Amino acid sequence: MSSSPFLILLNNVALLLAMGALYDAFSLSGSQHSLRNKIVTGICAGLIGIGLMSIPLASVTGVIIDARSILLSVTGLFFGIIPTVIAVVMTVAFRIIEGGQGTVAGITVILTSATAGLVYRGWTAEKYTSLPWVNIYLFGVVVHVLMLVGLLLVPSSVVWQVMRDIVLPVLLIFPFATVLLGILLSHQIQRIAAEKALRKSQNESELSRQSLEATLAAIPDPLFEMDIHGRYLDCHVSHSEELKLPIDHIIGKSVFEVLPYKAAQLVVEALSEANLKGISHGYVMKMPSDEGDRQFELSVARKDLKDEVLPHFVVVARDMTDRKKAEQELHIAATAFNSQEGMLITDKDYRILRVNSAFTRVTGYEPEEVLGKTPAVLRSGKHESDFYNRMKTALYEDKYWQGEIWNKRKNGELYPQFLTITAVQSDSGEITNFVGSFTDITQRKLDEEHIHKLAYYDPLTALPNRRSLQERLENALNSCKRTEQLGAVVFIDLDNFKNLNDTKGHNTGDQLLILVAGRLVQCVRNADMVARLGGDEFVVVLENLGAEEELAIDTVRRIVEKINMSLSFPFAIGKDNYLTSCSAGVTLFGRDELVDDVMKRSDMAMYQAKSSGKNTYQIFDPDSHMSLFSRAALEVELRKALPLNQFQLFYQVQYRGDQIIGAEVLLRWIHPERGVISPAEFIPLAEDTGLIIPIGEWVLNEACKQLKKWQASPETDQLTLAVNVSARQFAQEHFVGDVQDCIDRNGIKGGQLKIELTESMVLLDIEDTIAKMSQLKLKGVRFSLDDFGTGYSSLLHLKRLPLNQLKIDHSFIRDIMIDSDDAEIVQTIVSMGHTLRLNVIAEGVETKEQQQFLAHCGCDCYQGYLFGRPMPLDEFEQKFFPELVQSSEIA
């Protein structure tokens, strides 16, 4: 071959496209559907095919390759059977005349290509002029694959040489050439069809046009005539300013050139539906404008044309923007009217014209029962006529009234409403209607009452609470200024209430408080007040006791004694009876006093009563104020003790037989001015103020630090340290985590730390106690039950607790040699502990005889003055581990 197959085939394609353009100029004028034009079209296609075969690619003698497959497949696709048959006959005849060993294969290619075009034309169903280029490309690929299959009919001696030379050029060039020719012819056919339609439209009679113009003039909406592809053929508008472009700039253009893409796409979809169904409607497109988007509803109808041309359509674009807005406003109004608020509309004479469903739900009246009547049917009778006269005056003067009102339901039930009435005025300012909206505020009133009770009353006993008491006392003190009458406050605290709560549970304690509140109310006068401050504390306010102090005190004494007598009788709770008593503090008040001062005096008097042995009352004594002042001063010093490092740990040794097993750490407060302050004095204060929590954390951390030091020496690496934990510290949610962090931070063995808990502490919340102890047991921490025998532990609770040790209280050890009851108790405790597989330690062992008796009972461990007093760390180590001290001095 002298030239590349690619260049030769490209020349074929170029010639084909050029011939296609000439074909457009000479053979497609007029109607493509006429027989004459079909014959001319077939002859032209045949001549082009012969021309292509005259300059083929001939890589093998007798086998010619050209672009006739493109020509014939496109002819079949775009021009139908008659032109295709003529072109096939002409090209087959020429191929036979040419002859050669590829004749059969060439004829096969001609027939296959033409048949493929006709089949695809039938499959596309009149849409062949608007096929996307991708579809035409795929069609070209199929045609030329079939062409290559047809070439297999070439004699076997040359078939593979032919295939080798042409497969790649054919598959790369011919499908794209098919696309180019197809698009060219598609555009030519569409243009010619549009031009013909336009010419035909322009040739309509003038009379018909005038009739149509008259009809169109009566249509307010823009009206267009379009073809199936969305090309504007004609246009009519009542007002030319409705269009963004002049009419002559629109005719002949596609909707995609005039409208936004989405709007144009909707128009084409509507045209397609109208083409299938004859008519389409319901398509709504949005068009931007200076006032915002406007909405147009499209109505499309297909025109029936006699000639076989592209179908035409009449398109009406109705501007529905204002209608949609009106519909939306009506919908909003209807939704508002049928809201959750009751609504009614009356005329100017108050006759009801309309009510909503919420009105029926709230009042119980159906619409037909109230229409034509006035709202007077709803009146409750709780308001005087002046109330309604003021309402009417406000409506006529202010055109508005709002407020709370009581009305009556159909069933006779009265209920509160929050009502709003608005007058509706005409353009002249005359009132034409009234619109009322209301809500049932029954629940709101109940909620307000509930909130008031929560704010001013105790939820358990229903007595006034601290806030209510504060207001009552302020009013009583103001009354004293006017009347000069004395009053009194009685501060009441139940005795031993905590024990009942701890042993019988909070539910039993709550029941007792309710019964106590009832008895207190019965003991005072109707004008007096009984309030609950919280817990087991109650306050009684007595007023109008006279101007004489002695007479006032006598009256108070009688009331307080009556209270004590009333509370001394048993309280029946469930199947059991419970006894209680109270301690009361009394103080008188007069004019020029403050509420806080009065409450403080009664509180101090109550503490005096507690100190006197409980079950009594005390009238405020100024001397007691000094005692409380000292307590407050001690609290101030206590708050500074920890930051100033005034606390020190003392150690008391613990023995098993003659072997030291560890010690108990005991807290001491070394005050720089007051010296050593007794734990009995500052520990209760720390408990009351909450300072025991940071103090307890400090003690625990210091103990762990010391254990870490002892672990470094073989003489002390097995020692344990017992640390007392307060109830408030143990109750903290983060207590377990704090202990675990302390162990990890100091790097000690958990088994060397022993936590001592009291019986009353573990019973506060037995389940929580067990959970916390169990978590710490996993860390190795041991537990000792301190002061055992003085509390109220049951065997049921005792066996559930994950204890390691019972600690016999020193009060049983002190008289063990002279009191048989104490001796039996100790023996029982030791036996019980061993039965529960617990270690038993006795504290307060001071004599050898006591130690021998305990050993005889089987007691495991000992602690007391017999073995060593509590002492500072350096003394403790010097006495019990002198070699440890010596080694540290040498180091």
XYZ file of N, CA and C in Angstrom, residues 38 41-42 69-89 109-128 131 139 142-143 146:
147
model
N -38.115 10.998 -2.681
C -37.539 9.759 -2.154
C -36.686 9.066 -3.212
N -33.594 11.079 -3.714
C -32.713 10.853 -2.556
C -31.979 9.527 -2.693
N -32.706 8.458 -3.138
C -32.070 7.153 -3.301
C -31.006 7.170 -4.369
N -20.499 1.608 3.987
C -21.269 1.137 5.157
C -21.851 2.309 5.933
N -21.084 3.404 6.029
C -21.581 4.600 6.727
C -22.755 5.184 5.950
N -22.539 5.360 4.621
C -23.577 5.969 3.788
C -24.879 5.192 3.849
N -24.811 3.874 3.659
C -26.036 3.079 3.553
C -26.741 2.933 4.905
N -25.978 2.793 5.988
C -26.635 2.695 7.308
C -27.337 3.995 7.672
N -26.694 5.156 7.340
C -27.322 6.455 7.643
C -28.506 6.683 6.715
N -28.395 6.261 5.452
C -29.527 6.389 4.523
C -30.723 5.609 5.048
N -30.516 4.374 5.484
C -31.605 3.586 6.034
C -32.215 4.237 7.274
N -31.360 4.849 8.107
C -31.841 5.451 9.355
C -32.657 6.707 9.090
N -32.169 7.592 8.163
C -32.794 8.904 8.020
C -33.805 9.001 6.873
N -33.695 8.118 5.821
C -34.551 8.326 4.654
C -35.508 7.177 4.360
N -35.409 6.080 5.084
C -36.422 5.048 4.951
C -36.147 4.029 3.855
N -37.189 3.259 3.512
C -37.029 2.063 2.685
C -36.736 2.411 1.230
N -37.549 3.296 0.626
C -37.428 3.527 -0.839
C -36.054 4.072 -1.199
N -35.588 5.192 -0.550
C -34.244 5.667 -0.907
C -33.171 4.609 -0.621
N -33.322 3.841 0.426
C -32.307 2.852 0.800
C -32.245 1.716 -0.214
N -33.409 1.242 -0.677
C -33.445 0.153 -1.667
C -32.768 0.601 -2.958
N -33.081 1.841 -3.416
C -32.470 2.353 -4.654
C -30.960 2.415 -4.504
N -30.502 2.967 -3.334
C -29.059 3.082 -3.114
C -28.398 1.711 -3.050
N -29.062 0.731 -2.446
C -28.504 -0.619 -2.327
C -28.368 -1.269 -3.705
N -29.419 -1.112 -4.546
C -29.390 -1.725 -5.897
C -28.239 -1.152 -6.704
N -21.740 -6.643 3.055
C -21.575 -5.413 3.851
C -22.636 -4.401 3.467
N -22.906 -4.258 2.145
C -23.933 -3.305 1.682
C -25.281 -3.651 2.284
N -25.684 -4.913 2.149
C -26.997 -5.332 2.643
C -27.099 -5.213 4.167
N -26.029 -5.624 4.837
C -26.052 -5.576 6.315
C -26.169 -4.146 6.826
N -25.390 -3.205 6.246
C -25.395 -1.809 6.701
C -26.752 -1.172 6.471
N -27.319 -1.402 5.253
C -28.623 -0.809 4.947
C -29.706 -1.369 5.865
N -29.665 -2.689 6.096
C -30.670 -3.322 6.965
C -30.562 -2.786 8.395
N -29.338 -2.620 8.897
C -29.145 -2.096 10.253
C -29.749 -0.709 10.383
N -29.559 0.163 9.356
C -30.134 1.502 9.413
C -31.649 1.465 9.443
N -32.256 0.611 8.585
C -33.718 0.521 8.574
C -34.273 -0.022 9.885
N -33.605 -1.030 10.446
C -34.067 -1.601 11.728
C -34.003 -0.559 12.838
N -32.898 0.196 12.895
C -32.762 1.206 13.957
C -33.774 2.333 13.776
N -34.072 2.676 12.492
C -35.087 3.710 12.225
C -36.442 3.271 12.786
N -36.811 1.998 12.501
C -38.089 1.501 13.024
C -38.110 1.449 14.548
N -36.979 1.141 15.134
C -36.924 1.009 16.614
C -37.031 2.374 17.303
N -36.481 3.433 16.681
C -36.520 4.757 17.311
C -37.866 5.440 17.169
N -38.749 4.934 16.305
C -40.123 5.420 16.195
C -40.191 6.928 15.983
N -39.700 7.406 14.846
C -39.807 8.802 14.434
C -38.936 9.758 15.246
N -38.086 9.217 16.119
C -37.225 10.096 16.910
C -35.788 10.113 16.382
N -35.600 9.608 15.177
C -34.237 9.471 14.663
C -33.572 10.821 14.410
N -31.772 12.042 17.855
C -30.989 11.095 18.652
C -29.733 11.776 19.200
N -24.588 3.096 17.457
C -25.161 2.518 16.228
C -24.051 2.285 15.201
N -21.978 -0.776 16.081
C -22.665 -2.024 15.746
C -22.577 -2.297 14.240
N -22.848 -1.255 13.449
C -22.827 -1.430 11.988
C -21.463 -1.921 11.517
N -20.623 -5.431 12.416
C -21.288 -6.322 11.449
C -20.539 -6.321 10.118
